[in-house]
Amino acid sequence: MRLSLKAASVIFTFSLARPVSSHLQQLSVYLAHPLAQIGVFIVASALMIWRLQAIEGKGFEGTVLGTLIMPYCSGFANLVFAFVMSRAGGKGSTVMENCIVNNVTNLTLILGLSTLFFGAAAVNNKKSPVKGKAPVQAERLNRLDLLFTLVALFLFTGTLWALSKDGVLDFYDGLVLVGLFVFWQVLHVFEILKNNVRKNRGFHWSIVVDLVLIGISAYGVYYSVDYLVDWVSQTKNPYIGAKDLGWLSGALMVVPNAFIALYYGFIGRQDIVVTSQVGDGHICIPMCIGLFALFDKITIPGFFQIGIYTIAGAAALHFVCILLMGRLPRLLGVVLVGAYGVFIYTGVVQQ
């Protein structure tokens, strides 16, 4: 009797395990498709953004959120892409293409469309985004933060332009770029610590749960990017291939930035819209390019100059508008979207 019960339990266990294993096999088949991996990338990025947005009320506020926190979310895929490319070796030009396309798209297409649809003002005049600050004072602080972030963009982009004049980025060039980025991030960390001391604010343990979810979504981003890179590199499709990897990856990896711009533009927090897009550019230039150059030389691609000029020109327009008007006027959105079209035509059609 005991033997028969034991045998029955074994049979029952196998009967349960078989459908589970078959479902897992079907799931792996479904995931082994580029469109499914793009879906994984989008879902993982959305989850990461959701939890990072929740951190805003736990000591990371306003433009600090857009400059220090959100870029690691939206720019994480670019860091993963640089890591994946470093394993193959000799892919420095592809990483450069990815970063240039990402930055140009953020500063022209994403900010241009958000300006057209939401009238991307730099500050919220109806309600102070900084607790305990009068609206006028908060407006002035946000404007200064935005201008400071754009100054950093000029510094990083100008440094990259100067270092690339010999046509190659080597270990020491990468060291300079990474050092600049680390110093920039340390400034913001100390700013957060000072704000927490002023407000007598302690540590929120719920951030640990947020960080766990962010870690899960980060793995999802890594898994999808790794798969898509392999697929594009090996596909026999006549329209796309390994030569287009930098452009395709750069276009895909602005999707998280579009999520951020759509959400914060809709709720009227255009200060975060602007700083998140500019801050994401800091992840690519100088961080991604600098990290890759530490391990492998980067040969400067042919469209590098037009990309740098587009980034610098868009940043200059943002700086002037915010300095003089405190906002990005809707007309500027038309100019930015047009500039993106020129960049795509020059870099893709004419190449």
Tab-separated table of N, CA and C in Angstrom, residues 161-246:
chain	number	residue	atom	x	y	z
A	161	TRP	N	35.136	66.277	-28.289
A	161	TRP	CA	35.537	66.827	-29.589
A	161	TRP	C	37.045	67.101	-29.625
A	162	ALA	N	37.579	67.673	-28.553
A	162	ALA	CA	39.004	67.991	-28.503
A	162	ALA	C	39.859	66.722	-28.474
A	163	LEU	N	39.445	65.725	-27.690
A	163	LEU	CA	40.220	64.492	-27.578
A	163	LEU	C	40.205	63.672	-28.866
A	164	SER	N	39.175	63.860	-29.686
A	164	SER	CA	39.030	63.052	-30.898
A	164	SER	C	39.697	63.666	-32.120
A	165	LYS	N	40.415	64.769	-31.963
A	165	LYS	CA	41.001	65.453	-33.120
A	165	LYS	C	42.042	64.606	-33.832
A	166	ASP	N	42.660	63.649	-33.121
A	166	ASP	CA	43.634	62.782	-33.770
A	166	ASP	C	42.979	61.558	-34.401
A	167	GLY	N	41.654	61.462	-34.348
A	167	GLY	CA	40.933	60.367	-35.003
A	167	GLY	C	40.788	59.110	-34.175
A	168	VAL	N	41.341	59.095	-32.941
A	168	VAL	CA	41.304	57.890	-32.106
A	168	VAL	C	41.141	58.306	-30.646
A	169	LEU	N	40.376	57.517	-29.900
A	169	LEU	CA	40.301	57.674	-28.448
A	169	LEU	C	40.996	56.482	-27.807
A	170	ASP	N	42.011	56.731	-26.967
A	170	ASP	CA	42.749	55.648	-26.346
A	170	ASP	C	42.467	55.598	-24.846
A	171	PHE	N	43.263	54.836	-24.116
A	171	PHE	CA	43.053	54.628	-22.680
A	171	PHE	C	43.046	55.941	-21.909
A	172	TYR	N	44.007	56.810	-22.185
A	172	TYR	CA	44.124	58.050	-21.428
A	172	TYR	C	42.983	59.018	-21.755
A	173	ASP	N	42.526	59.002	-23.011
A	173	ASP	CA	41.347	59.797	-23.357
A	173	ASP	C	40.129	59.297	-22.577
A	174	GLY	N	39.980	57.983	-22.505
A	174	GLY	CA	38.879	57.409	-21.743
A	174	GLY	C	38.956	57.754	-20.272
A	175	LEU	N	40.174	57.790	-19.734
A	175	LEU	CA	40.362	58.134	-18.326
A	175	LEU	C	39.887	59.556	-18.047
A	176	VAL	N	40.188	60.474	-18.960
A	176	VAL	CA	39.739	61.862	-18.803
A	176	VAL	C	38.214	61.936	-18.817
A	177	LEU	N	37.580	61.240	-19.764
A	177	LEU	CA	36.120	61.293	-19.901
A	177	LEU	C	35.426	60.698	-18.678
A	178	VAL	N	35.901	59.544	-18.228
A	178	VAL	CA	35.287	58.908	-17.055
A	178	VAL	C	35.510	59.758	-15.812
A	179	GLY	N	36.701	60.348	-15.679
A	179	GLY	CA	36.979	61.204	-14.533
A	179	GLY	C	36.048	62.407	-14.472
A	180	LEU	N	35.776	63.013	-15.619
A	180	LEU	CA	34.834	64.136	-15.676
A	180	LEU	C	33.442	63.712	-15.212
A	181	PHE	N	33.006	62.556	-15.672
A	181	PHE	CA	31.669	62.086	-15.312
A	181	PHE	C	31.569	61.797	-13.816
A	182	VAL	N	32.577	61.131	-13.266
A	182	VAL	CA	32.553	60.794	-11.838
A	182	VAL	C	32.514	62.070	-11.002
A	183	PHE	N	33.315	63.063	-11.373
A	183	PHE	CA	33.311	64.330	-10.630
A	183	PHE	C	31.938	64.989	-10.690
A	184	TRP	N	31.289	64.950	-11.846
A	184	TRP	CA	29.951	65.528	-12.014
A	184	TRP	C	28.936	64.833	-11.110
A	185	GLN	N	29.005	63.515	-11.020
A	185	GLN	CA	28.064	62.779	-10.188
A	185	GLN	C	28.314	63.020	-8.703
A	186	VAL	N	29.578	63.149	-8.312
A	186	VAL	CA	29.908	63.415	-6.909
A	186	VAL	C	29.322	64.749	-6.470
A	187	LEU	N	29.350	65.747	-7.346
A	187	LEU	CA	28.752	67.038	-7.022
A	187	LEU	C	27.281	66.886	-6.642
A	188	HIS	N	26.545	66.073	-7.404
A	188	HIS	CA	25.115	65.900	-7.140
A	188	HIS	C	24.864	65.058	-5.889
A	189	VAL	N	25.717	64.095	-5.641
A	189	VAL	CA	25.558	63.291	-4.424
A	189	VAL	C	25.699	64.180	-3.193
A	190	PHE	N	26.690	65.065	-3.183
A	190	PHE	CA	26.863	65.961	-2.048
A	190	PHE	C	25.702	66.949	-1.938
A	191	GLU	N	25.125	67.334	-3.070
A	191	GLU	CA	23.968	68.222	-3.032
A	191	GLU	C	22.783	67.539	-2.363
A	192	ILE	N	22.574	66.255	-2.668
A	192	ILE	CA	21.497	65.500	-2.030
A	192	ILE	C	21.745	65.371	-0.534
A	193	LEU	N	22.977	65.068	-0.152
A	193	LEU	CA	23.298	64.928	1.274
A	193	LEU	C	23.069	66.237	2.018
A	194	LYS	N	23.434	67.361	1.398
A	194	LYS	CA	23.213	68.658	2.041
A	194	LYS	C	21.723	68.948	2.206
A	195	ASN	N	20.931	68.616	1.175
A	195	ASN	CA	19.482	68.847	1.263
A	195	ASN	C	18.849	67.988	2.355
A	196	ASN	N	19.307	66.751	2.481
A	196	ASN	CA	18.759	65.873	3.520
A	196	ASN	C	19.116	66.378	4.926
A	197	VAL	N	20.325	66.948	5.078
A	197	VAL	CA	20.718	67.511	6.374
A	197	VAL	C	19.859	68.726	6.695
A	198	ARG	N	19.628	69.592	5.701
A	198	ARG	CA	18.807	70.783	5.923
A	198	ARG	C	17.397	70.414	6.357
A	199	LYS	N	16.851	69.361	5.759
A	199	LYS	CA	15.460	68.983	6.034
A	199	LYS	C	15.350	67.930	7.132
A	200	ASN	N	16.500	67.562	7.732
A	200	ASN	CA	16.504	66.564	8.806
A	200	ASN	C	15.771	65.295	8.365
A	201	ARG	N	16.129	64.818	7.172
A	201	ARG	CA	15.446	63.673	6.582
A	201	ARG	C	16.333	62.446	6.685
A	202	GLY	N	15.748	61.339	7.143
A	202	GLY	CA	16.492	60.102	7.300
A	202	GLY	C	16.380	59.200	6.077
A	203	PHE	N	16.919	58.006	6.237
A	203	PHE	CA	16.927	57.023	5.153
A	203	PHE	C	15.588	56.290	5.076
A	204	HIS	N	15.042	56.144	3.874
A	204	HIS	CA	13.797	55.406	3.657
A	204	HIS	C	14.140	53.962	3.303
A	205	TRP	N	13.779	53.044	4.205
A	205	TRP	CA	14.111	51.641	3.946
A	205	TRP	C	13.328	51.062	2.777
A	206	SER	N	12.218	51.692	2.405
A	206	SER	CA	11.462	51.192	1.253
A	206	SER	C	12.253	51.317	-0.043
A	207	ILE	N	13.317	52.147	-0.015
A	207	ILE	CA	14.167	52.254	-1.198
A	207	ILE	C	14.809	50.909	-1.530
A	208	VAL	N	15.020	50.064	-0.517
A	208	VAL	CA	15.624	48.747	-0.748
A	208	VAL	C	14.749	47.930	-1.685
A	209	VAL	N	13.421	47.949	-1.467
A	209	VAL	CA	12.493	47.233	-2.352
A	209	VAL	C	12.567	47.809	-3.763
A	210	ASP	N	12.608	49.136	-3.845
A	210	ASP	CA	12.717	49.776	-5.156
A	210	ASP	C	13.995	49.339	-5.872
A	211	LEU	N	15.090	49.268	-5.134
A	211	LEU	CA	16.363	48.872	-5.736
A	211	LEU	C	16.344	47.425	-6.214
A	212	VAL	N	15.646	46.543	-5.484
A	212	VAL	CA	15.523	45.147	-5.921
A	212	VAL	C	14.773	45.069	-7.248
A	213	LEU	N	13.659	45.794	-7.341
A	213	LEU	CA	12.894	45.806	-8.586
A	213	LEU	C	13.701	46.433	-9.719
A	214	ILE	N	14.457	47.470	-9.395
A	214	ILE	CA	15.312	48.080	-10.406
A	214	ILE	C	16.368	47.088	-10.883
A	215	GLY	N	16.919	46.279	-9.948
A	215	GLY	CA	17.898	45.261	-10.329
A	215	GLY	C	17.308	44.212	-11.266
A	216	ILE	N	16.067	43.793	-10.992
A	216	ILE	CA	15.391	42.821	-11.860
A	216	ILE	C	15.188	43.402	-13.254
A	217	SER	N	14.721	44.635	-13.305
A	217	SER	CA	14.510	45.267	-14.607
A	217	SER	C	15.838	45.493	-15.329
A	218	ALA	N	16.901	45.762	-14.575
A	218	ALA	CA	18.218	45.941	-15.199
A	218	ALA	C	18.672	44.662	-15.887
A	219	TYR	N	18.417	43.515	-15.241
A	219	TYR	CA	18.774	42.247	-15.884
A	219	TYR	C	17.949	42.037	-17.155
A	220	GLY	N	16.667	42.416	-17.107
A	220	GLY	CA	15.834	42.303	-18.305
A	220	GLY	C	16.379	43.145	-19.443
A	221	VAL	N	16.851	44.349	-19.130
A	221	VAL	CA	17.444	45.213	-20.148
A	221	VAL	C	18.701	44.559	-20.722
A	222	TYR	N	19.549	44.037	-19.841
A	222	TYR	CA	20.780	43.383	-20.305
A	222	TYR	C	20.469	42.186	-21.206
A	223	TYR	N	19.516	41.348	-20.786
A	223	TYR	CA	19.168	40.144	-21.541
A	223	TYR	C	18.675	40.506	-22.936
A	224	SER	N	17.787	41.498	-23.018
A	224	SER	CA	17.216	41.869	-24.309
A	224	SER	C	18.258	42.523	-25.216
A	225	VAL	N	19.089	43.403	-24.660
A	225	VAL	CA	20.113	44.068	-25.469
A	225	VAL	C	21.119	43.058	-25.994
A	226	ASP	N	21.541	42.135	-25.157
A	226	ASP	CA	22.494	41.109	-25.572
A	226	ASP	C	21.928	40.271	-26.716
A	227	TYR	N	20.648	39.895	-26.599
A	227	TYR	CA	20.017	39.091	-27.656
A	227	TYR	C	19.914	39.894	-28.958
A	228	LEU	N	19.456	41.136	-28.871
A	228	LEU	CA	19.248	41.937	-30.072
A	228	LEU	C	20.565	42.235	-30.784
A	229	VAL	N	21.626	42.447	-30.023
A	229	VAL	CA	22.936	42.676	-30.642
A	229	VAL	C	23.373	41.439	-31.426
A	230	ASP	N	23.221	40.258	-30.838
A	230	ASP	CA	23.588	39.024	-31.525
A	230	ASP	C	22.730	38.822	-32.771
A	231	TRP	N	21.432	39.121	-32.657
A	231	TRP	CA	20.530	38.904	-33.785
A	231	TRP	C	20.867	39.819	-34.964
A	232	VAL	N	21.085	41.101	-34.682
A	232	VAL	CA	21.416	42.041	-35.755
A	232	VAL	C	22.763	41.693	-36.379
A	233	SER	N	23.711	41.235	-35.572
A	233	SER	CA	25.047	40.904	-36.079
A	233	SER	C	25.027	39.692	-36.995
A	234	GLN	N	24.064	38.773	-36.787
A	234	GLN	CA	24.044	37.520	-37.535
A	234	GLN	C	22.943	37.439	-38.583
A	235	THR	N	22.004	38.381	-38.589
A	235	THR	CA	20.886	38.288	-39.508
A	235	THR	C	21.329	38.438	-40.967
A	236	LYS	N	20.598	37.793	-41.851
A	236	LYS	CA	20.869	37.865	-43.287
A	236	LYS	C	19.906	38.819	-43.982
A	237	ASN	N	19.196	39.621	-43.203
A	237	ASN	CA	18.226	40.559	-43.760
A	237	ASN	C	18.944	41.561	-44.665
A	238	PRO	N	18.440	41.781	-45.900
A	238	PRO	CA	19.127	42.698	-46.823
A	238	PRO	C	19.050	44.161	-46.416
A	239	TYR	N	18.133	44.494	-45.501
A	239	TYR	CA	17.923	45.896	-45.138
A	239	TYR	C	18.685	46.313	-43.880
A	240	ILE	N	18.900	45.388	-42.975
A	240	ILE	CA	19.626	45.713	-41.748
A	240	ILE	C	20.714	44.668	-41.526
A	241	GLY	N	21.756	45.081	-40.841
A	241	GLY	CA	22.855	44.168	-40.557
A	241	GLY	C	23.785	44.761	-39.526
A	242	ALA	N	24.958	44.143	-39.387
A	242	ALA	CA	25.918	44.583	-38.376
A	242	ALA	C	26.375	46.019	-38.607
A	243	LYS	N	26.409	46.450	-39.874
A	243	LYS	CA	26.849	47.818	-40.165
A	243	LYS	C	25.879	48.874	-39.635
A	244	ASP	N	24.628	48.477	-39.405
A	244	ASP	CA	23.604	49.409	-38.919
A	244	ASP	C	23.394	49.315	-37.416
A	245	LEU	N	24.213	48.524	-36.745
A	245	LEU	CA	23.976	48.241	-35.338
A	245	LEU	C	24.021	49.501	-34.473
A	246	GLY	N	24.959	50.386	-34.725
A	246	GLY	CA	25.071	51.600	-33.929
A	246	GLY	C	23.844	52.487	-34.048
